[in-house]
Amino acid sequence: MATGDLITPTQNTWCPGCGNFAIQHILKEVIAGLINDGTPAERIVLVTGIGCHAKMADYLGVNSFYSLHGRTVPVATGIKVANPDLTVICCVGDGDCYGEGLEHLLFAAKRNVGITVIVHNNRVYGLTTGQYTPTSPEGFPGKSTPHGTIEHPINPLTLLLSSGAGWVGRGYTRRLPHLKGLIDAAVRHHGFAALDVLQICATFYNRAACYNAHTYDLADHDPSRFEDAYAKAHEWDYTSEAPIPLGIFFDQDLPRFEDRVRESAAPSTDTNAAIGRILDQHR
Ligand code: SF4
């Protein structure tokens, strides 16, 4: 499949220079790669939340589900549990998933649901014109905090790691080949994968100069060791201009939630047998 086949005719309304374009470009290449490697197109599902990122569901020509604000991960979990053969990719925003949807994200990490969560982390609510999110730096002068937010941001990577996530990474939209490798690895990971993608909001929070100067590749990092992953994830606190590591922080194969659900179901009951027949009919 050519990547152009995955672009819909819907008019694109993202601002010029928005980091969403880079993620869209890479995602269509990664999805085309999956299809060319044998994954049927109808077995790929994109789930989005609410925010500028969510228009990805309009712009990419794959099966998609436009969910409620912060509820992308539970919708994706339901899809994956109902049909484990599907490749389920979530595009979420930082306000969307680290704010409203945080508990869903952490429980999906804890359960190791076999979905990929790509966080468009521009560290601002762009669609609603510039309020602070959980990853905005302390002092951020947004629409709702004109004198600067007085809160310290969360570190989503340490949260995900301490919640049990088997695959955790961070990319940046202006390092395209590097980001493509990360998205491809995340989507092909067998269990839960969470990729925090630093992107600029060209209109309300453009951090390109900071990210260009301070990001570096975790080239020599061993992602199999939890302690090393946690230490690297702790290196940048989402406020300072300390070196910002990019790459795969942690990579471990764990039993998947959807497989354990099936193993733990009692197949002898009439109810379970009926549910199984219904699910089989819809594959
Ligand atoms: Fe992108 Fe920001 Fe414009 Fe939204 S407001 S489309 S995040 S640049």
mmCIF file of C-alpha atoms and ligand atoms in Angstrom:
data_model
loop_
_atom_site.group_PDB
_atom_site.id
_atom_site.type_symbol
_atom_site.label_atom_id
_atom_site.label_comp_id
_atom_site.label_asym_id
_atom_site.label_seq_id
_atom_site.Cartn_x
_atom_site.Cartn_y
_atom_site.Cartn_z
ATOM 1 C CA MET A 1 0.000 0.000 0.000
ATOM 2 C CA ALA A 2 1.207 3.519 -0.811
ATOM 3 C CA THR A 3 1.122 6.017 2.050
ATOM 4 C CA GLY A 4 -0.977 8.391 -0.080
ATOM 5 C CA ASP A 5 -3.808 5.850 0.043
ATOM 6 C CA LEU A 6 -4.121 6.505 3.777
ATOM 7 C CA ILE A 7 -4.879 10.221 3.480
ATOM 8 C CA THR A 8 -8.569 11.160 3.411
ATOM 9 C CA PRO A 9 -9.966 14.090 1.372
ATOM 10 C CA THR A 10 -11.091 15.857 4.577
ATOM 11 C CA GLN A 11 -9.847 19.461 4.718
ATOM 12 C CA ASN A 12 -6.992 19.783 7.217
ATOM 13 C CA THR A 13 -7.510 22.580 9.756
ATOM 14 C CA TRP A 14 -4.349 22.250 11.855
ATOM 15 C CA CYS A 15 -2.337 25.497 12.105
ATOM 16 C CA PRO A 16 0.687 25.764 9.789
ATOM 17 C CA GLY A 17 3.740 24.445 11.629
ATOM 18 C CA CYS A 18 1.755 22.296 14.086
ATOM 19 C CA GLY A 19 3.599 19.221 15.335
ATOM 20 C CA ASN A 20 0.555 17.088 14.523
ATOM 21 C CA PHE A 21 1.614 17.040 10.868
ATOM 22 C CA ALA A 22 4.815 15.170 11.689
ATOM 23 C CA ILE A 23 2.958 12.525 13.700
ATOM 24 C CA GLN A 24 0.369 12.135 10.930
ATOM 25 C CA HIS A 25 3.104 11.752 8.308
ATOM 26 C CA ILE A 26 4.934 9.115 10.337
ATOM 27 C CA LEU A 27 1.805 7.281 11.390
ATOM 28 C CA LYS A 28 0.703 6.791 7.806
ATOM 29 C CA GLU A 29 4.156 5.423 6.939
ATOM 30 C CA VAL A 30 4.105 3.060 9.910
ATOM 31 C CA ILE A 31 0.560 1.879 9.129
ATOM 32 C CA ALA A 32 1.459 1.367 5.463
ATOM 33 C CA GLY A 33 4.448 -0.659 6.654
ATOM 34 C CA LEU A 34 2.220 -2.870 8.804
ATOM 35 C CA ILE A 35 -0.140 -3.446 5.884
ATOM 36 C CA ASN A 36 2.712 -4.218 3.499
ATOM 37 C CA ASP A 37 4.075 -6.676 6.071
ATOM 38 C CA GLY A 38 0.765 -8.575 6.040
ATOM 39 C CA THR A 39 -1.532 -6.946 8.601
ATOM 40 C CA PRO A 40 -4.931 -6.575 6.880
ATOM 41 C CA ALA A 41 -5.949 -2.903 6.756
ATOM 42 C CA GLU A 42 -9.323 -3.739 8.290
ATOM 43 C CA ARG A 43 -7.528 -5.045 11.397
ATOM 44 C CA ILE A 44 -5.992 -1.674 12.244
ATOM 45 C CA VAL A 45 -8.024 0.665 14.450
ATOM 46 C CA LEU A 46 -7.207 4.253 15.396
ATOM 47 C CA VAL A 47 -8.833 5.661 18.542
ATOM 48 C CA THR A 48 -8.596 9.347 19.425
ATOM 49 C CA GLY A 49 -9.659 11.594 22.282
ATOM 50 C CA ILE A 50 -10.737 15.230 22.064
ATOM 51 C CA GLY A 51 -8.348 18.003 21.064
ATOM 52 C CA CYS A 52 -6.434 19.145 17.996
ATOM 53 C CA HIS A 53 -4.698 15.743 17.847
ATOM 54 C CA ALA A 54 -8.064 13.989 17.557
ATOM 55 C CA LYS A 55 -8.601 15.202 14.008
ATOM 56 C CA MET A 56 -6.171 12.405 13.111
ATOM 57 C CA ALA A 57 -9.286 10.217 12.968
ATOM 58 C CA ASP A 58 -10.628 12.452 10.171
ATOM 59 C CA TYR A 59 -7.368 12.658 8.249
ATOM 60 C CA LEU A 60 -6.099 9.045 8.285
ATOM 61 C CA GLY A 61 -8.028 6.553 6.178
ATOM 62 C CA VAL A 62 -8.215 3.658 8.629
ATOM 63 C CA ASN A 63 -10.973 2.306 10.866
ATOM 64 C CA SER A 64 -11.295 4.824 13.654
ATOM 65 C CA PHE A 65 -13.261 5.710 16.773
ATOM 66 C CA TYR A 66 -13.503 9.342 17.889
ATOM 67 C CA SER A 67 -14.006 8.958 21.642
ATOM 68 C CA LEU A 68 -14.862 11.312 24.502
ATOM 69 C CA HIS A 69 -12.370 13.601 26.214
ATOM 70 C CA GLY A 70 -9.917 11.496 28.203
ATOM 71 C CA ARG A 71 -11.693 8.220 27.344
ATOM 72 C CA THR A 72 -9.541 7.001 24.471
ATOM 73 C CA VAL A 73 -7.768 4.334 26.494
ATOM 74 C CA PRO A 74 -10.882 2.594 27.927
ATOM 75 C CA VAL A 75 -12.467 2.571 24.448
ATOM 76 C CA ALA A 76 -9.268 1.090 23.012
ATOM 77 C CA THR A 77 -9.140 -1.427 25.858
ATOM 78 C CA GLY A 78 -12.683 -2.576 25.060
ATOM 79 C CA ILE A 79 -11.854 -2.935 21.368
ATOM 80 C CA LYS A 80 -8.692 -4.931 22.116
ATOM 81 C CA VAL A 81 -10.329 -7.226 24.650
ATOM 82 C CA ALA A 82 -13.249 -7.898 22.290
ATOM 83 C CA ASN A 83 -10.897 -8.724 19.428
ATOM 84 C CA PRO A 84 -7.230 -9.301 20.365
ATOM 85 C CA ASP A 85 -6.362 -9.760 16.676
ATOM 86 C CA LEU A 86 -6.757 -6.022 16.056
ATOM 87 C CA THR A 87 -3.849 -3.576 16.089
ATOM 88 C CA VAL A 88 -5.195 -0.738 18.224
ATOM 89 C CA ILE A 89 -3.429 2.638 18.099
ATOM 90 C CA CYS A 90 -4.477 5.552 20.302
ATOM 91 C CA CYS A 91 -3.686 9.178 19.515
ATOM 92 C CA VAL A 92 -4.272 11.279 22.614
ATOM 93 C CA GLY A 93 -3.405 14.752 23.855
ATOM 94 C CA ASP A 94 -1.532 15.651 27.029
ATOM 95 C CA GLY A 95 -4.484 17.494 28.551
ATOM 96 C CA ASP A 96 -6.766 14.776 27.256
ATOM 97 C CA CYS A 97 -4.849 11.742 28.553
ATOM 98 C CA TYR A 98 -2.579 13.046 31.334
ATOM 99 C CA GLY A 99 -5.454 15.181 32.713
ATOM 100 C CA GLU A 100 -8.973 13.804 32.289
ATOM 101 C CA GLY A 101 -7.843 10.339 31.284
ATOM 102 C CA LEU A 102 -4.890 9.748 33.581
ATOM 103 C CA GLU A 103 -6.377 6.937 35.644
ATOM 104 C CA HIS A 104 -7.349 5.074 32.475
ATOM 105 C CA LEU A 105 -3.795 5.376 31.167
ATOM 106 C CA LEU A 106 -2.208 4.118 34.374
ATOM 107 C CA PHE A 107 -4.624 1.200 34.674
ATOM 108 C CA ALA A 108 -3.975 0.184 31.065
ATOM 109 C CA ALA A 109 -0.254 0.228 31.906
ATOM 110 C CA LYS A 110 -0.882 -1.804 35.062
ATOM 111 C CA ARG A 111 -2.965 -4.355 33.150
ATOM 112 C CA ASN A 112 -0.649 -4.458 30.120
ATOM 113 C CA VAL A 113 -3.437 -4.082 27.571
ATOM 114 C CA GLY A 114 -1.930 -4.650 24.119
ATOM 115 C CA ILE A 115 -2.569 -1.158 22.751
ATOM 116 C CA THR A 116 -0.247 1.658 21.659
ATOM 117 C CA VAL A 117 -0.777 5.105 23.155
ATOM 118 C CA ILE A 118 0.853 8.007 21.280
ATOM 119 C CA VAL A 119 0.639 11.185 23.357
ATOM 120 C CA HIS A 120 0.728 14.422 21.324
ATOM 121 C CA ASN A 121 2.376 16.300 24.173
ATOM 122 C CA ASN A 122 2.418 19.997 23.269
ATOM 123 C CA ARG A 123 1.965 20.854 26.944
ATOM 124 C CA VAL A 124 -1.005 23.136 26.346
ATOM 125 C CA TYR A 125 -4.736 22.856 25.583
ATOM 126 C CA GLY A 126 -4.496 24.066 21.973
ATOM 127 C CA LEU A 127 -8.091 23.488 20.806
ATOM 128 C CA THR A 128 -9.449 25.638 23.643
ATOM 129 C CA THR A 129 -6.805 28.317 22.921
ATOM 130 C CA GLY A 130 -4.057 27.959 25.480
ATOM 131 C CA GLN A 131 -4.788 26.753 29.014
ATOM 132 C CA TYR A 132 -2.160 24.867 31.064
ATOM 133 C CA THR A 133 -2.113 21.063 31.107
ATOM 134 C CA PRO A 134 -0.524 18.556 33.522
ATOM 135 C CA THR A 135 2.813 18.829 31.669
ATOM 136 C CA SER A 136 2.958 22.637 31.314
ATOM 137 C CA PRO A 137 5.990 23.973 33.175
ATOM 138 C CA GLU A 138 5.655 25.842 36.435
ATOM 139 C CA GLY A 139 5.152 29.531 35.622
ATOM 140 C CA PHE A 140 3.392 28.828 32.292
ATOM 141 C CA PRO A 141 1.346 31.971 31.446
ATOM 142 C CA GLY A 142 -1.730 30.377 29.849
ATOM 143 C CA LYS A 143 -5.236 31.721 29.307
ATOM 144 C CA SER A 144 -6.389 30.400 32.686
ATOM 145 C CA THR A 145 -3.136 31.348 34.475
ATOM 146 C CA PRO A 146 -2.169 34.806 33.168
ATOM 147 C CA HIS A 147 0.337 35.268 36.018
ATOM 148 C CA GLY A 148 1.831 31.812 35.507
ATOM 149 C CA THR A 149 0.780 28.416 36.822
ATOM 150 C CA ILE A 150 1.944 27.750 40.379
ATOM 151 C CA GLU A 151 1.882 23.954 39.958
ATOM 152 C CA HIS A 152 4.805 21.696 39.173
ATOM 153 C CA PRO A 153 4.120 19.437 36.163
ATOM 154 C CA ILE A 154 3.724 15.685 36.395
ATOM 155 C CA ASN A 155 6.347 13.422 34.866
ATOM 156 C CA PRO A 156 4.290 10.982 32.761
ATOM 157 C CA LEU A 157 7.217 8.646 32.111
ATOM 158 C CA THR A 158 7.989 7.949 35.775
ATOM 159 C CA LEU A 159 4.243 7.567 36.424
ATOM 160 C CA LEU A 160 3.911 5.044 33.602
ATOM 161 C CA LEU A 161 6.975 3.107 34.706
ATOM 162 C CA SER A 162 5.873 2.911 38.327
ATOM 163 C CA SER A 163 2.423 1.767 37.141
ATOM 164 C CA GLY A 164 3.938 -1.268 35.429
ATOM 165 C CA ALA A 165 4.109 -0.209 31.770
ATOM 166 C CA GLY A 166 6.126 -2.703 29.726
ATOM 167 C CA TRP A 167 7.157 -0.253 26.979
ATOM 168 C CA VAL A 168 7.806 3.450 27.547
ATOM 169 C CA GLY A 169 9.409 5.914 25.131
ATOM 170 C CA ARG A 170 9.742 9.583 24.291
ATOM 171 C CA GLY A 171 10.162 11.223 20.871
ATOM 172 C CA TYR A 172 10.227 14.685 19.337
ATOM 173 C CA THR A 173 8.434 15.743 16.164
ATOM 174 C CA ARG A 174 11.455 17.541 14.693
ATOM 175 C CA ARG A 175 13.574 14.377 14.820
ATOM 176 C CA LEU A 176 11.565 12.596 12.180
ATOM 177 C CA PRO A 177 13.596 9.429 11.420
ATOM 178 C CA HIS A 178 14.118 8.873 15.145
ATOM 179 C CA LEU A 179 10.416 9.387 15.858
ATOM 180 C CA LYS A 180 9.459 7.024 13.057
ATOM 181 C CA GLY A 181 11.591 4.291 14.633
ATOM 182 C CA LEU A 182 9.908 4.873 17.978
ATOM 183 C CA ILE A 183 6.341 4.825 16.652
ATOM 184 C CA ASP A 184 7.084 1.722 14.604
ATOM 185 C CA ALA A 185 8.579 -0.060 17.630
ATOM 186 C CA ALA A 186 5.687 0.987 19.867
ATOM 187 C CA VAL A 187 3.024 -0.216 17.435
ATOM 188 C CA ARG A 188 4.789 -3.553 16.947
ATOM 189 C CA HIS A 189 5.321 -4.133 20.689
ATOM 190 C CA HIS A 190 3.254 -7.113 21.856
ATOM 191 C CA GLY A 191 1.807 -5.475 24.979
ATOM 192 C CA PHE A 192 1.038 -1.984 26.258
ATOM 193 C CA ALA A 193 3.245 0.738 24.771
ATOM 194 C CA ALA A 194 3.186 4.423 25.708
ATOM 195 C CA LEU A 195 5.082 6.991 23.636
ATOM 196 C CA ASP A 196 5.270 10.573 24.880
ATOM 197 C CA VAL A 197 5.861 12.759 21.817
ATOM 198 C CA LEU A 198 7.107 16.286 22.395
ATOM 199 C CA GLN A 199 5.533 18.478 19.764
ATOM 200 C CA ILE A 200 5.157 22.202 19.446
ATOM 201 C CA CYS A 201 1.842 24.009 19.439
ATOM 202 C CA ALA A 202 2.765 26.580 16.802
ATOM 203 C CA THR A 203 0.072 28.974 17.976
ATOM 204 C CA PHE A 204 0.010 28.737 21.779
ATOM 205 C CA TYR A 205 3.236 27.114 22.982
ATOM 206 C CA ASN A 206 6.203 26.849 20.663
ATOM 207 C CA ARG A 207 9.083 25.153 22.500
ATOM 208 C CA ALA A 208 11.082 24.275 19.377
ATOM 209 C CA ALA A 209 14.182 26.252 20.415
ATOM 210 C CA CYS A 210 14.317 24.459 23.785
ATOM 211 C CA TYR A 211 13.721 20.992 22.338
ATOM 212 C CA ASN A 212 16.151 21.539 19.456
ATOM 213 C CA ALA A 213 18.866 22.560 21.912
ATOM 214 C CA HIS A 214 18.296 20.081 24.743
ATOM 215 C CA THR A 215 16.994 16.774 23.340
ATOM 216 C CA TYR A 216 19.432 13.908 22.877
ATOM 217 C CA ASP A 217 19.190 10.266 21.804
ATOM 218 C CA LEU A 218 19.341 7.491 24.413
ATOM 219 C CA ALA A 219 21.600 5.547 22.069
ATOM 220 C CA ASP A 220 23.617 3.637 24.694
ATOM 221 C CA HIS A 221 20.771 3.040 27.127
ATOM 222 C CA ASP A 222 19.769 -0.573 27.998
ATOM 223 C CA PRO A 223 15.920 -0.580 27.989
ATOM 224 C CA SER A 224 15.683 -3.950 29.745
ATOM 225 C CA ARG A 225 16.690 -2.557 33.151
ATOM 226 C CA PHE A 226 13.886 -0.878 35.117
ATOM 227 C CA GLU A 227 16.188 1.075 37.445
ATOM 228 C CA ASP A 228 18.067 2.597 34.506
ATOM 229 C CA ALA A 229 14.803 3.404 32.725
ATOM 230 C CA TYR A 230 13.444 5.158 35.814
ATOM 231 C CA ALA A 231 16.649 7.138 36.318
ATOM 232 C CA LYS A 232 16.606 8.294 32.694
ATOM 233 C CA ALA A 233 12.913 9.161 32.871
ATOM 234 C CA HIS A 234 13.656 11.229 35.977
ATOM 235 C CA GLU A 235 16.406 13.190 34.231
ATOM 236 C CA TRP A 236 14.061 15.908 32.912
ATOM 237 C CA ASP A 237 11.232 17.304 35.061
ATOM 238 C CA TYR A 238 9.222 19.015 32.262
ATOM 239 C CA THR A 239 10.162 22.459 33.623
ATOM 240 C CA SER A 240 13.934 22.897 33.574
ATOM 241 C CA GLU A 241 16.025 23.076 30.433
ATOM 242 C CA ALA A 242 18.107 20.098 31.484
ATOM 243 C CA PRO A 243 19.097 17.552 28.821
ATOM 244 C CA ILE A 244 15.943 15.844 27.541
ATOM 245 C CA PRO A 245 16.480 12.157 26.698
ATOM 246 C CA LEU A 246 14.608 10.673 23.725
ATOM 247 C CA GLY A 247 14.272 7.006 22.846
ATOM 248 C CA ILE A 248 13.040 3.739 24.325
ATOM 249 C CA PHE A 249 13.377 3.955 28.104
ATOM 250 C CA PHE A 250 11.916 0.536 28.960
ATOM 251 C CA ASP A 251 11.056 -2.518 26.886
ATOM 252 C CA GLN A 252 9.851 -5.731 28.467
ATOM 253 C CA ASP A 253 7.477 -8.505 27.352
ATOM 254 C CA LEU A 254 4.719 -9.108 29.884
ATOM 255 C CA PRO A 255 1.504 -11.208 29.799
ATOM 256 C CA ARG A 256 -1.248 -9.268 28.038
ATOM 257 C CA PHE A 257 -4.533 -8.383 29.721
ATOM 258 C CA GLU A 258 -6.697 -9.569 26.819
ATOM 259 C CA ASP A 259 -5.042 -13.001 26.824
ATOM 260 C CA ARG A 260 -5.457 -13.356 30.574
ATOM 261 C CA VAL A 261 -9.125 -12.341 30.321
ATOM 262 C CA ARG A 262 -9.685 -15.234 27.956
ATOM 263 C CA GLU A 263 -7.660 -17.660 30.045
ATOM 264 C CA SER A 264 -9.517 -16.721 33.216
ATOM 265 C CA ALA A 265 -13.015 -16.887 31.702
ATOM 266 C CA ALA A 266 -14.915 -20.037 32.650
ATOM 267 C CA PRO A 267 -15.738 -21.536 29.227
ATOM 268 C CA SER A 268 -18.263 -23.984 30.643
ATOM 269 C CA THR A 269 -20.919 -21.372 31.457
ATOM 270 C CA ASP A 270 -23.649 -20.677 28.928
ATOM 271 C CA THR A 271 -23.066 -16.918 29.215
ATOM 272 C CA ASN A 272 -19.388 -17.118 28.360
ATOM 273 C CA ALA A 273 -20.072 -19.481 25.498
ATOM 274 C CA ALA A 274 -22.671 -17.083 24.102
ATOM 275 C CA ILE A 275 -20.288 -14.101 24.407
ATOM 276 C CA GLY A 276 -17.563 -16.102 22.674
ATOM 277 C CA ARG A 277 -19.897 -16.960 19.790
ATOM 278 C CA ILE A 278 -20.897 -13.299 19.396
ATOM 279 C CA LEU A 279 -17.277 -12.127 19.403
ATOM 280 C CA ASP A 280 -16.303 -14.798 16.878
ATOM 281 C CA GLN A 281 -19.104 -13.715 14.535
ATOM 282 C CA HIS A 282 -17.746 -10.163 14.508
ATOM 283 C CA ARG A 283 -14.117 -10.953 13.725
HETATM 284 FE FE1 SF4 B 1 -1.643 22.562 16.452
HETATM 285 FE FE2 SF4 B 1 -1.703 24.321 18.452
HETATM 286 FE FE3 SF4 B 1 -2.905 24.893 16.137
HETATM 287 FE FE4 SF4 B 1 -3.909 23.028 17.737
HETATM 288 S S1 SF4 B 1 -3.739 25.213 18.200
HETATM 289 S S2 SF4 B 1 -3.653 22.859 15.495
HETATM 290 S S3 SF4 B 1 -2.046 22.105 18.607
HETATM 291 S S4 SF4 B 1 -0.687 24.598 16.459
#
